[in-house]
Coordinates of C-alpha atoms and ligand atoms in Angstrom, one line a residue:
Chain A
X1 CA 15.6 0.7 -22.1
X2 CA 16.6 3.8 -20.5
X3 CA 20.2 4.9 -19.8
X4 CA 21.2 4.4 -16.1
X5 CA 21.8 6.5 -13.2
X6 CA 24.5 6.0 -10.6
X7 CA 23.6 5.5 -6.4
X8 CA 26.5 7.5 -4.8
X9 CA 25.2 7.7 -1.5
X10 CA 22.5 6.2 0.2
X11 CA 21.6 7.0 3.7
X12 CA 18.9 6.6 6.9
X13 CA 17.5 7.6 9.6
X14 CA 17.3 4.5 11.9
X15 CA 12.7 3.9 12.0
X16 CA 11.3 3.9 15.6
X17 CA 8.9 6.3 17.6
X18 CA 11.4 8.5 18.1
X19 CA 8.7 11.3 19.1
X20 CA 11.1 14.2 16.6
X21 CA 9.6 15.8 13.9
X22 CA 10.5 14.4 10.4
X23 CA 12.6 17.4 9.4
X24 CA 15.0 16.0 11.3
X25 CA 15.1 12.5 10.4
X26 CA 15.6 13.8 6.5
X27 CA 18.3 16.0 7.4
X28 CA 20.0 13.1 9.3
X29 CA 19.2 10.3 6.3
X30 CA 20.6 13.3 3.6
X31 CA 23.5 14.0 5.6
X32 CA 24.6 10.1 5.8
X33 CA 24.2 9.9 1.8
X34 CA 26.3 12.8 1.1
X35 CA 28.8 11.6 3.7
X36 CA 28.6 8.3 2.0
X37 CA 28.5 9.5 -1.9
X38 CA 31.2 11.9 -1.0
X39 CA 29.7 14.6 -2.0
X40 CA 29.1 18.3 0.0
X41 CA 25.3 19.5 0.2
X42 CA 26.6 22.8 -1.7
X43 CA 27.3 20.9 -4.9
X44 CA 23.9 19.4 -5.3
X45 CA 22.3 20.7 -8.1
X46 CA 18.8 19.7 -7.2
X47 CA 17.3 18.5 -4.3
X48 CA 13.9 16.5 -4.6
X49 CA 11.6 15.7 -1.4
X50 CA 8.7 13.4 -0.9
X51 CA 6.1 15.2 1.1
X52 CA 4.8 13.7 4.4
X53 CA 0.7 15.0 4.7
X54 CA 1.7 14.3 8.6
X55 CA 4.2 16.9 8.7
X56 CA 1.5 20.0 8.5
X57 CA 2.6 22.2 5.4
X58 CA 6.5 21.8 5.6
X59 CA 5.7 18.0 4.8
X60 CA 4.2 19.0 1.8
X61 CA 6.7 21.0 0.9
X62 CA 9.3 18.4 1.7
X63 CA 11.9 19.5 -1.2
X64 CA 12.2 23.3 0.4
X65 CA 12.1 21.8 3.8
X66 CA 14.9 19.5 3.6
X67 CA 16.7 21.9 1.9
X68 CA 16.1 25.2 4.2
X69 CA 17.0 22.6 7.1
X70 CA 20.6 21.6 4.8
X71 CA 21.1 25.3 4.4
X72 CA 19.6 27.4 1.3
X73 CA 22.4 27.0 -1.4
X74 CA 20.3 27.7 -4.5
X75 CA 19.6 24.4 -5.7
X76 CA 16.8 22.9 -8.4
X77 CA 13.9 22.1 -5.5
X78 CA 11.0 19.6 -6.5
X79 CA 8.4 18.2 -3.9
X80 CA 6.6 15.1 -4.7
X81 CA 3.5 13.6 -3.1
X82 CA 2.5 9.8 -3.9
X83 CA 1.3 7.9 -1.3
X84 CA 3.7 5.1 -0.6
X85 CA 5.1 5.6 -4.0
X86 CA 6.4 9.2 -3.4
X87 CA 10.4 8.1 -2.2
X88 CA 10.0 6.3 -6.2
X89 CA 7.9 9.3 -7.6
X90 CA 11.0 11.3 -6.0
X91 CA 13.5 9.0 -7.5
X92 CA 12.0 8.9 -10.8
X93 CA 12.3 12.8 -10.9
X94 CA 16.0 12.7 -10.0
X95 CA 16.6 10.3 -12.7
X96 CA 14.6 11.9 -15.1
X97 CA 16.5 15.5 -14.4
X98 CA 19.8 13.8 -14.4
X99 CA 19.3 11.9 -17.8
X100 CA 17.7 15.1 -19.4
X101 CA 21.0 16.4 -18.7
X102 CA 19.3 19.4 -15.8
X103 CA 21.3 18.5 -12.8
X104 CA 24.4 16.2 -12.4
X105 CA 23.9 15.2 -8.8
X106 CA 20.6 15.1 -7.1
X107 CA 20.2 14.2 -3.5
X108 CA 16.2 12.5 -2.9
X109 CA 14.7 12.6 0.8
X110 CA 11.9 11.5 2.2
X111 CA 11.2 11.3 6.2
X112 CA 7.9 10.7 8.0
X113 CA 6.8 11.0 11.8
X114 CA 4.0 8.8 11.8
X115 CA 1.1 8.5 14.5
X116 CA 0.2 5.8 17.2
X117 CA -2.3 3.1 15.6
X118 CA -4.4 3.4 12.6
X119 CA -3.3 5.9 9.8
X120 CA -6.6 8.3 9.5
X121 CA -7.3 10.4 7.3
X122 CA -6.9 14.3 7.8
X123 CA -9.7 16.1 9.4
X124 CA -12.7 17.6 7.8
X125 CA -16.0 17.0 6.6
X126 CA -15.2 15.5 2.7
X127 CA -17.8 13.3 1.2
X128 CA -15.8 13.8 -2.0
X129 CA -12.7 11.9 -0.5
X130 CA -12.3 8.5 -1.1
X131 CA -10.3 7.5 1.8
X132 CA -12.1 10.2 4.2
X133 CA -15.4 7.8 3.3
X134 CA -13.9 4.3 3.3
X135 CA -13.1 5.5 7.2
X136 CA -16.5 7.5 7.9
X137 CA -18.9 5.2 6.3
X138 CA -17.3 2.0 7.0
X139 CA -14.3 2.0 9.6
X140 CA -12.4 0.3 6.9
X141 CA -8.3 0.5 8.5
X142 CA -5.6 -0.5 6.4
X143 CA -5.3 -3.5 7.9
X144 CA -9.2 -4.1 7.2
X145 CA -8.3 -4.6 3.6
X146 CA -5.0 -6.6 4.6
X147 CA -7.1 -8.8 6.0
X148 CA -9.5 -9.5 3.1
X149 CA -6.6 -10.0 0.7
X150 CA -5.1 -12.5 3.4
X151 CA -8.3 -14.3 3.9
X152 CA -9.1 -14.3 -0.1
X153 CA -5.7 -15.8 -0.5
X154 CA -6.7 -18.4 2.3
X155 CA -9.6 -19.4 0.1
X156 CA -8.8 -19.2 -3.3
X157 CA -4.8 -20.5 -3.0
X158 CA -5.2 -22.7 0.5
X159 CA -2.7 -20.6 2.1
X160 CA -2.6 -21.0 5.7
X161 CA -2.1 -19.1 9.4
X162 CA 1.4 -20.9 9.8
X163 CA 2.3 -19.8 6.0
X164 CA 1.5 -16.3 7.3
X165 CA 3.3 -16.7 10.3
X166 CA 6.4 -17.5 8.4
X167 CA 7.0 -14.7 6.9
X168 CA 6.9 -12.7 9.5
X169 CA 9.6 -15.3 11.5
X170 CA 11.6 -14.8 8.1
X171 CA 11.5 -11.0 7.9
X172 CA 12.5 -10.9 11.6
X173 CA 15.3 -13.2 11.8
X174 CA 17.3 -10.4 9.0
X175 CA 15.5 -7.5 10.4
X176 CA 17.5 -8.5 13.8
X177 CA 20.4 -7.7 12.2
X178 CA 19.8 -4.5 10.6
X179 CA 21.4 -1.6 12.9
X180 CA 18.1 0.9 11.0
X181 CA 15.2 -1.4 11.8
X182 CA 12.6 -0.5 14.1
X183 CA 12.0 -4.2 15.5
X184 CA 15.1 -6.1 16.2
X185 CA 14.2 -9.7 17.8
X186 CA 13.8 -12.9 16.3
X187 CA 9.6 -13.8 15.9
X188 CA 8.6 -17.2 16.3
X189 CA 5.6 -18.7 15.0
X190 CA 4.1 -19.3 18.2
X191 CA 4.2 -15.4 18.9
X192 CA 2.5 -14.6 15.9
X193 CA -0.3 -17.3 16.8
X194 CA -0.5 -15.8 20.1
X195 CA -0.5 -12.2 19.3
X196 CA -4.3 -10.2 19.5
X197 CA -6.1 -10.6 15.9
X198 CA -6.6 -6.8 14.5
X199 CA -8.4 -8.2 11.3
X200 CA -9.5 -11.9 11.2
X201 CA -7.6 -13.6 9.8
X202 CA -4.5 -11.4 10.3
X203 CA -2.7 -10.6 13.7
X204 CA -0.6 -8.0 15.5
X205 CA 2.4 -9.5 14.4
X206 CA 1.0 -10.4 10.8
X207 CA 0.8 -6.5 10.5
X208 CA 3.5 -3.8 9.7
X209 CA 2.8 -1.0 12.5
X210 CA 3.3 3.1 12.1
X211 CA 6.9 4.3 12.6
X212 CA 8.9 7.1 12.0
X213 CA 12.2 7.0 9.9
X214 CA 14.0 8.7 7.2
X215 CA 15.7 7.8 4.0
X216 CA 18.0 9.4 1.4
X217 CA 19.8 9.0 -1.6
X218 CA 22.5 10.9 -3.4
X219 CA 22.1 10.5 -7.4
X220 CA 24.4 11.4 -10.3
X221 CA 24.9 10.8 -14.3
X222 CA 27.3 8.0 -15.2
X223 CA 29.7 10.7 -15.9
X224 CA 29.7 12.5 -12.8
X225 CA 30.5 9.2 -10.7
X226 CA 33.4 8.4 -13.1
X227 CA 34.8 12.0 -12.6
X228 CA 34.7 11.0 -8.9
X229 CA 36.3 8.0 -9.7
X230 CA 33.6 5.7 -8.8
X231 CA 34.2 3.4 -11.8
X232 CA 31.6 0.8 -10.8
X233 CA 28.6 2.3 -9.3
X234 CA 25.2 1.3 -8.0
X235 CA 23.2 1.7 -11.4
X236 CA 19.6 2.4 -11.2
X237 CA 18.4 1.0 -14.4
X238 CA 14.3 1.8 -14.0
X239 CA 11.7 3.0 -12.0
X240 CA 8.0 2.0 -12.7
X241 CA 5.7 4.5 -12.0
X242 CA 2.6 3.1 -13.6
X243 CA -1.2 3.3 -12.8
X244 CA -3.9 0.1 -13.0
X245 CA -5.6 -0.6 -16.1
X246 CA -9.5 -0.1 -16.4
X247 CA -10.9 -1.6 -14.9
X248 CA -9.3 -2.5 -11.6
X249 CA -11.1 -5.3 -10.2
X250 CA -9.6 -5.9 -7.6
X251 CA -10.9 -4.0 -4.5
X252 CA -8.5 -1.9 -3.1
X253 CA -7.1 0.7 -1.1
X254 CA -8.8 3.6 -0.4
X255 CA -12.0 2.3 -2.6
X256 CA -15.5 1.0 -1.7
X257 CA -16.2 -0.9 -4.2
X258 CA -13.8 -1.8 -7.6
X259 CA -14.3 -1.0 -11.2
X260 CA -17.1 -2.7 -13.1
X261 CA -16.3 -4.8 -16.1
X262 CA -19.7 -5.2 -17.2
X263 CA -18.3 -2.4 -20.0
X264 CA -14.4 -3.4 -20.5
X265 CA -12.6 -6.5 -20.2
X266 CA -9.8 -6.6 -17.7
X267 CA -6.6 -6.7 -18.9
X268 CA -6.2 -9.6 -17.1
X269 CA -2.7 -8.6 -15.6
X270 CA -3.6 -7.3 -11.8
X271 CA -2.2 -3.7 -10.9
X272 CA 0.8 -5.1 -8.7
X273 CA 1.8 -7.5 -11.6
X274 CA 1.4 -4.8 -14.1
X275 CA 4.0 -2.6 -11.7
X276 CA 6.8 -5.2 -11.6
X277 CA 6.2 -6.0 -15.2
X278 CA 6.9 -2.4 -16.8
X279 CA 10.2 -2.2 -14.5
X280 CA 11.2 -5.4 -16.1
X281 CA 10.3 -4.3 -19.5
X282 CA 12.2 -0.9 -18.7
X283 CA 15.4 -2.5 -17.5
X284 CA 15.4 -5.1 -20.0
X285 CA 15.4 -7.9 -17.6
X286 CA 12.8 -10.5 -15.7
X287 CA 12.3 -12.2 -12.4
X288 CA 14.7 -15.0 -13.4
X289 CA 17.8 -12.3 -13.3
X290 CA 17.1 -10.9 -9.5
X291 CA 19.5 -11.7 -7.2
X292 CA 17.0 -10.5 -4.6
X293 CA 14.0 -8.7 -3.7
X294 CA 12.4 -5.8 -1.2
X295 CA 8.7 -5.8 -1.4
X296 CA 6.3 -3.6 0.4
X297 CA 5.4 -6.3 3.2
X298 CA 2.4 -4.3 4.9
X299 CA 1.1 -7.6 5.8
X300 CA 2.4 -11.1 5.9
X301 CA -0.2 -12.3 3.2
X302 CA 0.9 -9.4 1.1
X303 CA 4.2 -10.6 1.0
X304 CA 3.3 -13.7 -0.5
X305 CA 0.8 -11.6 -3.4
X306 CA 4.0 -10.1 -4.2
X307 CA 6.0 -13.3 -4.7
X308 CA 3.5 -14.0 -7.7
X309 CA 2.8 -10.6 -9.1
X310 CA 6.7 -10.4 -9.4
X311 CA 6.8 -13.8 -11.3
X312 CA 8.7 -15.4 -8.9
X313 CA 7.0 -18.5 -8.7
X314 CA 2.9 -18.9 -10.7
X315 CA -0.4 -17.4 -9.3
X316 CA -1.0 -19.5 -5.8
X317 CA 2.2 -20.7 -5.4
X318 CA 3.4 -18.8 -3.4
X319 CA 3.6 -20.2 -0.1
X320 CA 5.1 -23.1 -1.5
X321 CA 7.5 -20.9 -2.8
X322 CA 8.0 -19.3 0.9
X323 CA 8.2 -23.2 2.8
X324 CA 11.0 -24.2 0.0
X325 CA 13.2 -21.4 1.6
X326 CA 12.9 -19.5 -1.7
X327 CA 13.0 -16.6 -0.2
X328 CA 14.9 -16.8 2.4
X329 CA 18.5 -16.1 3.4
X330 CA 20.7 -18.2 0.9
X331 CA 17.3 -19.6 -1.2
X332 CA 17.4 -18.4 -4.8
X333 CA 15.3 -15.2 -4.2
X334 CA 16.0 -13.6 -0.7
X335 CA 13.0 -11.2 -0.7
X336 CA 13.1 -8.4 2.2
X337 CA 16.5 -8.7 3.8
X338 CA 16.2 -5.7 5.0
X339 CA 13.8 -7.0 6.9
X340 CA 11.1 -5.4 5.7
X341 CA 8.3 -3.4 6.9
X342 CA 7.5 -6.6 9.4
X343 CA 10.8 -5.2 10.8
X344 CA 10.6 -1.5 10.3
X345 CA 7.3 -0.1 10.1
X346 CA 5.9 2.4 7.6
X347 CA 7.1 5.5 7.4
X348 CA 5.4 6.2 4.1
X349 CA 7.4 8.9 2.5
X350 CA 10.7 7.1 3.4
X351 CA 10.1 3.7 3.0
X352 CA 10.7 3.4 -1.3
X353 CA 13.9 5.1 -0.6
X354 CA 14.5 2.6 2.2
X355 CA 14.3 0.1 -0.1
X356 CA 16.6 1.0 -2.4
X357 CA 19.3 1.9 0.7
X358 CA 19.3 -1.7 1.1
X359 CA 19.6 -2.8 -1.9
X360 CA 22.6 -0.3 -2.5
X361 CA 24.3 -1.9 0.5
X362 CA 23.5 -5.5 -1.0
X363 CA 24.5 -5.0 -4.4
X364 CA 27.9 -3.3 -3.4
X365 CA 28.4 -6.5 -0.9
X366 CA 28.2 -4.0 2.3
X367 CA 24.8 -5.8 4.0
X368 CA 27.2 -7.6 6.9
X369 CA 25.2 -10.9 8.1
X370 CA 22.1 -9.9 5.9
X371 CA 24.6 -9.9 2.6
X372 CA 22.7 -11.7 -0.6
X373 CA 26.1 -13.1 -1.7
X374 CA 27.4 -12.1 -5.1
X375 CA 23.8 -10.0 -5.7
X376 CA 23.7 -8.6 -9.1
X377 CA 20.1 -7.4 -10.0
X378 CA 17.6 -6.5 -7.6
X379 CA 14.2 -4.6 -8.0
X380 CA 12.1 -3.2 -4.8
X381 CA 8.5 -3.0 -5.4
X382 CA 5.8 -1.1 -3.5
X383 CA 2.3 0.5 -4.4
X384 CA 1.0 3.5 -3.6
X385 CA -2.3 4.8 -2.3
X386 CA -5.0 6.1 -5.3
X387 CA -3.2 3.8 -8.2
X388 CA 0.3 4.7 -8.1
X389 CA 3.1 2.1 -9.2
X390 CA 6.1 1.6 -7.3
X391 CA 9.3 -0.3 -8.6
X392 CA 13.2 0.2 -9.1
X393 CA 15.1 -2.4 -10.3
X394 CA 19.0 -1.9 -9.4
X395 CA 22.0 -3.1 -10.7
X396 CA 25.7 -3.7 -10.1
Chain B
X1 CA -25.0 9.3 4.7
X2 CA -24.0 9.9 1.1
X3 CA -27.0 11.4 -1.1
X4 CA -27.9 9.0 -3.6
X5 CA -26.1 5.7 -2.6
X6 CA -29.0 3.6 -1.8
X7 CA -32.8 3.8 -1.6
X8 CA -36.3 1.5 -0.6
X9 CA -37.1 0.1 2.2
X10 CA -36.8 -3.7 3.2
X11 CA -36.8 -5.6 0.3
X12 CA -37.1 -2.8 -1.9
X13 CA -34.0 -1.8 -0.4
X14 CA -31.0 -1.2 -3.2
X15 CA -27.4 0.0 -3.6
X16 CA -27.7 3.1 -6.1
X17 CA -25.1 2.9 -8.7
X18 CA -25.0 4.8 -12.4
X19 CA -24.5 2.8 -15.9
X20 CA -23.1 4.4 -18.8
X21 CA -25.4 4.6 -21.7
X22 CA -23.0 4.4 -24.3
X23 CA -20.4 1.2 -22.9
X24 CA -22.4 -0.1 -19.9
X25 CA -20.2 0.2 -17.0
X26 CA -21.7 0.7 -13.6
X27 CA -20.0 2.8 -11.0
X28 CA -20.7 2.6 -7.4
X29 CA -20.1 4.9 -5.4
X30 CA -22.2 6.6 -8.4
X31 CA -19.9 8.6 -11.3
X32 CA -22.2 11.3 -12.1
X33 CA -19.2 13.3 -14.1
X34 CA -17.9 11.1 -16.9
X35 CA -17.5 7.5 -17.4
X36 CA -14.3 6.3 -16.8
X37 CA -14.1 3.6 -19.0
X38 CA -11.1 4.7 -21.0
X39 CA -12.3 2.8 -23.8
X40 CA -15.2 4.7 -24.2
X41 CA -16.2 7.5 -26.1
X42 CA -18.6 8.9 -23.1
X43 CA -22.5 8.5 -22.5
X44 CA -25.1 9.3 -20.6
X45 CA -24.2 8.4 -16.5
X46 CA -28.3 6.9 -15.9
X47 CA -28.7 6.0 -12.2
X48 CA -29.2 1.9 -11.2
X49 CA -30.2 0.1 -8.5
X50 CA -27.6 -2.9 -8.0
X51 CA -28.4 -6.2 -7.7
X52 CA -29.6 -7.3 -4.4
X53 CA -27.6 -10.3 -3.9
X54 CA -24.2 -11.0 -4.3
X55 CA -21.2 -13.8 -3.2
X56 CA -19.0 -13.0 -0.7
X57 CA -15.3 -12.1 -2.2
X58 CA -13.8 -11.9 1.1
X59 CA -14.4 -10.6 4.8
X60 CA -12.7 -9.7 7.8
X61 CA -13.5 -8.0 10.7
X62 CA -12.2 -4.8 12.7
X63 CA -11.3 -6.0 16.6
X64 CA -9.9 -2.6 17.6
X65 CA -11.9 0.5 17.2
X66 CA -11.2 2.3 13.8
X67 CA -10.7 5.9 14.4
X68 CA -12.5 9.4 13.6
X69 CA -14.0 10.0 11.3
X70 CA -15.9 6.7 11.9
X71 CA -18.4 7.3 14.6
X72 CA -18.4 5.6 17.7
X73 CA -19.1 6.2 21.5
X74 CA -15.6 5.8 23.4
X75 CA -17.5 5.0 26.7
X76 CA -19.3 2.1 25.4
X77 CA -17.3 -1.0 24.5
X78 CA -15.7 -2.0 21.5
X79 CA -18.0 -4.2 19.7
X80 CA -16.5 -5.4 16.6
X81 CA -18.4 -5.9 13.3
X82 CA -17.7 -7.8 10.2
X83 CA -16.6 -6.2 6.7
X84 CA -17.3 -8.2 3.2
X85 CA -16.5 -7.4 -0.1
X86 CA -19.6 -8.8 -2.1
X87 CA -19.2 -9.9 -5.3
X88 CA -22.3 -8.5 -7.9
X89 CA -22.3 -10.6 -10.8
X90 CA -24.5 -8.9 -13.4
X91 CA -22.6 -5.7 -12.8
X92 CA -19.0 -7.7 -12.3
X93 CA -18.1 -5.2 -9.6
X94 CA -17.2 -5.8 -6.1
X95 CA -18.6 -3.7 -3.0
X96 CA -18.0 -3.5 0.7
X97 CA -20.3 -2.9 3.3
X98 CA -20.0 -4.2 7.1
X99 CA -22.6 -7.3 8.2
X100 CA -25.7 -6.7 9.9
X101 CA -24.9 -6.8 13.6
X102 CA -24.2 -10.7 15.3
X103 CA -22.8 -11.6 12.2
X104 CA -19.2 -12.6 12.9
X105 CA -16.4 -14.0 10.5
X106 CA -17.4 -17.6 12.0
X107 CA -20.7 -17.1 10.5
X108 CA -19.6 -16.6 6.8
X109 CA -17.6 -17.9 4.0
X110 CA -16.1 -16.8 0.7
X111 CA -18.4 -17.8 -2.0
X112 CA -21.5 -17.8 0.2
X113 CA -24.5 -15.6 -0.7
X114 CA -25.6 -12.8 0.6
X115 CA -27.9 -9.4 0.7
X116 CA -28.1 -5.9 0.9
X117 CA -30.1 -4.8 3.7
X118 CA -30.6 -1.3 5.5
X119 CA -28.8 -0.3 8.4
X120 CA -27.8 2.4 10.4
X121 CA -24.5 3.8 10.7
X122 CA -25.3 5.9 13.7
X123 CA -27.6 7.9 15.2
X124 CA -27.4 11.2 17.9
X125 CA -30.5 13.1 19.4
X126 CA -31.8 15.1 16.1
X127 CA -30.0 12.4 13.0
X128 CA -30.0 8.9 12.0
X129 CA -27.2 8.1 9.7
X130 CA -28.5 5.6 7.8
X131 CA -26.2 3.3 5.5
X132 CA -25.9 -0.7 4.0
X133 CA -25.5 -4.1 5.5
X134 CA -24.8 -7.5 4.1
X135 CA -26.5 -10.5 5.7
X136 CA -26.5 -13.9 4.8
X137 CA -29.2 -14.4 2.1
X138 CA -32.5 -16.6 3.7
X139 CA -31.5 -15.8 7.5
X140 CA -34.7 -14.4 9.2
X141 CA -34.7 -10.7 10.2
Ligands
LIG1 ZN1 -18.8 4.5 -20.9

């Protein structure tokens, strides 16, 4: 176990198509945490920024951006670039500066302005690019391989359309209630059924679309919040970074084809799984301790993946888990009260920080009608493009 | 498309992957660097044709037109196409490709066997980009 770091501020940018460049969603989401942590930009010691590739070189240098943008002031600057995973990757640096003792405060940003449609990869001729070929050689979309998880899950589990369907009616009945989300009316199943299918099985409104939003968090040792007088903070207690184990067998994004294990066992543990488990093992806890849960809902039937690979129910049950109310709004493990990405969208450099804005508002009891009553332990989980782990387990 | 990712002609047709000498992994799209078994020591990164038939792992389809740098002409209609992820059991690895045309998600099901076959991936006035297809093992051609 690692020693915790306190969540002073947390802040957003509410997601949309907002048509702005993300600079300015970042500075908006930075300046609500430091409003909210109480602190003034000049007395962060370092800023750190995950990089947006949309944002054309100032998105990959998202740490100077934000902070040119805030106003130079001299601070530690650190840009980090991971996929979905980089608001954790950007986290994880903040903690690690702050319990080697190299900053006190650290404010994390990360802000995307994301295109209409399918994410594609940047231009350019690159046979050597793994995501630039699963496009050029095959038309493979995100939701491509959304849709073979969902329809692997329909044969190998017996999950169904209307299982699907459900969680999206559950992640927009809270998401209508959160003043940041993109999407803010109630779903019903019967919209889902009717909505165009992008990738059979899954629909339009089985799929998280492309948004833009921003999302920030101010940081700070244990000792610093205490000298502010915040006794009883927002405690981030680990942040799992990890990659899969060789070899990966299941096929996944950006990849053609999955490791062979005609030369190595697999570990047996899949790479999600193996994400949730070392933030357990960090923070010293398991699945029976959360209070709730935000996990990366790019489609419906991933949702339900995550239910298992988080251990909160056993491998294929987790629809059942879903139709008990589980995971619903009073059921013993609310997962995506935010309302998720069904509700806001990807922006991919934001949306790990997202998650841990909402569960900073849940665990200090300030989530209004989406409030997880008396929530205690939560942990967000997400995955990141080219093997990077994603997960922060919280604590109040 | 790729150098080196398949080769033959009907059914002599095969997915080229590469096998380590030394712990007998196979990598496709082929490794021709190291192995990356981290397990192993490092061999020799021989090239392999794959087995021709496989069992589907999943499938889906794409209903909207992906975008560049997939090919395709914006003044015809959309024609969508089935994906599978084929399941190779002697090499224990899993592979996507799209179905050979007038296959449609209603046609297949996970589990069910199938085969690589050549296709083409597009074509213009001087090049034909050629590339893989899965098809139902036994249908005609
Ligand atoms: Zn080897």
């Amino acid at each position: 176990m690692t020693a915790d770091v306190a969540v002073l501020g947390a802040g957003m940018h509410p997601w949309g198509k907002w048509g702005r460049g993300f600079v300015e969603y970042g500075v908006q989401a930075a300046r609500a945490a430091l409003a909210d942590a109480e602190v003034d930009w000049p007395e962060i010691g370092s800023i750190v920024g995950a990089d947006t590739v949309r944002g054309g070189y100032p998105g990959y240098v998202a740490g100077a951006t934000f902070a040119k943008a805030l106003g130079w002031q001299g601070a530690k600057v650190t840009s980090v670039y991971a996929a979905c995973a980089s608001g954790a990757q950007a986290i994880d640096t903040a903690r690690a500066q702050i319990l080697a003792g190299m900053a006190d405060v650290v404010l994390v940003v990360g802000a995307d302005a994301a295109p209409k449609g399918f994410f594609r990869p940047v231009g350019g001729d690159r046979q050597d690019d793994p995501d630039w070929l699963r496009f050029r050689v095959l038309g493979a979309t995100n939701p491509a391989y959304f849709g073979l998880y969902a329809r692997r899950r329909m044969a190998v589990h017996g999950d169904t359309l209307e299982d699907f369907a459900q969680v999206k009616v559950k992640n927009a009945a809270v998401g209508a209630l959160n003043p940041n989300a993109r999407y803010r009316k109630r779903v019903t199943a019967e919209e889902v059924a009717a909505s165009a299918v992008v990738c059979d099985p899954l629909r339009l409104l089985d799929i998280c679309a492309t948004s833009d939003g921003g999302a920030a968090l101010v940081l700070s040792s244990m000792e610093f919040a205490r000298r502010r007088g915040v006794a009883d903070p927002v405690r981030i207690r680990a942040v799992s970074t990890v990659t899969p184990r060789y070899p990966h067998t299941v096929l996944d994004l950006p990849d053609i084809a999955t490791d062979s294990a005609a030369g190595a066992e697999p570990a047996g543990e899949p790479f999600r799984a193996s994400i949730a488990r070392a933030a357990y093992e960090e923070a010293g806890i398991g699945p029976e301790d959360l209070s709730l849960a935000e996990v990366y809902d790019l489609s419906t039937a991933l949702e339900l993946q995550w239910y298992e690979d988080l251990g909160l129910c056993g491998g294929g049950e987790a629809a059942k888990l879903l139709r008990e109310g589980a995971t619903s709004p009073g059921g013993r493990i609310p997962v995506n009260m935010s309302g998720g990405l069904a509700s806001f969208g990807e922006a991919v450099p934001a949306q790990a920080i997202a998650q841990v804005c909402e569960v900073t508002r849940q665990l200090r009891g300030q989530a209004g009608d989406r409030q997880v009553v008396g929530a205690r332990v939560a942990l967000t989980a997400n995955q990141g493009l080219f093997g990077h782990g994603s997960a922060v387990v919280a604590v109040r | 498309m790729v150098a080196g990712w398949f080769t033959g002609e009907g059914d002599g047709f095969r997915l080229l992957g590469t096998r380590c000498a030394a712990c007998r992994s196979v990598f496709f799209p082929r490794e021709d660097t190291y192995c990356r078994n981290p397990g192993c020591s490092g061999g020799d990164l021989e090239e392999v044709p794959l087995s021709r038939r496989g069992r589907v792992w999943s499938y889906t389809d794409s209903r909207y037109r992906p975008p560049s740098p997939y090919v395709t002409d914006p003044e015809l209609p959309w024609e969508p196409y089935a994906l599978i992820a084929v399941e190779l059991e002697s090499e224990r690895i899993v592979v996507l490709g799209q179905a050979v045309p007038g296959i449609t998600v209603a046609d297949l099901t996970v589990g069910m066997e199938v085969e690589v076959v050549p296709g083409v991936l597009d074509e213009d006035t001087g090049t034909t980009w050629t590339t893989w297809w899965w098809r139902p093992a036994g249908v005609a051609r």
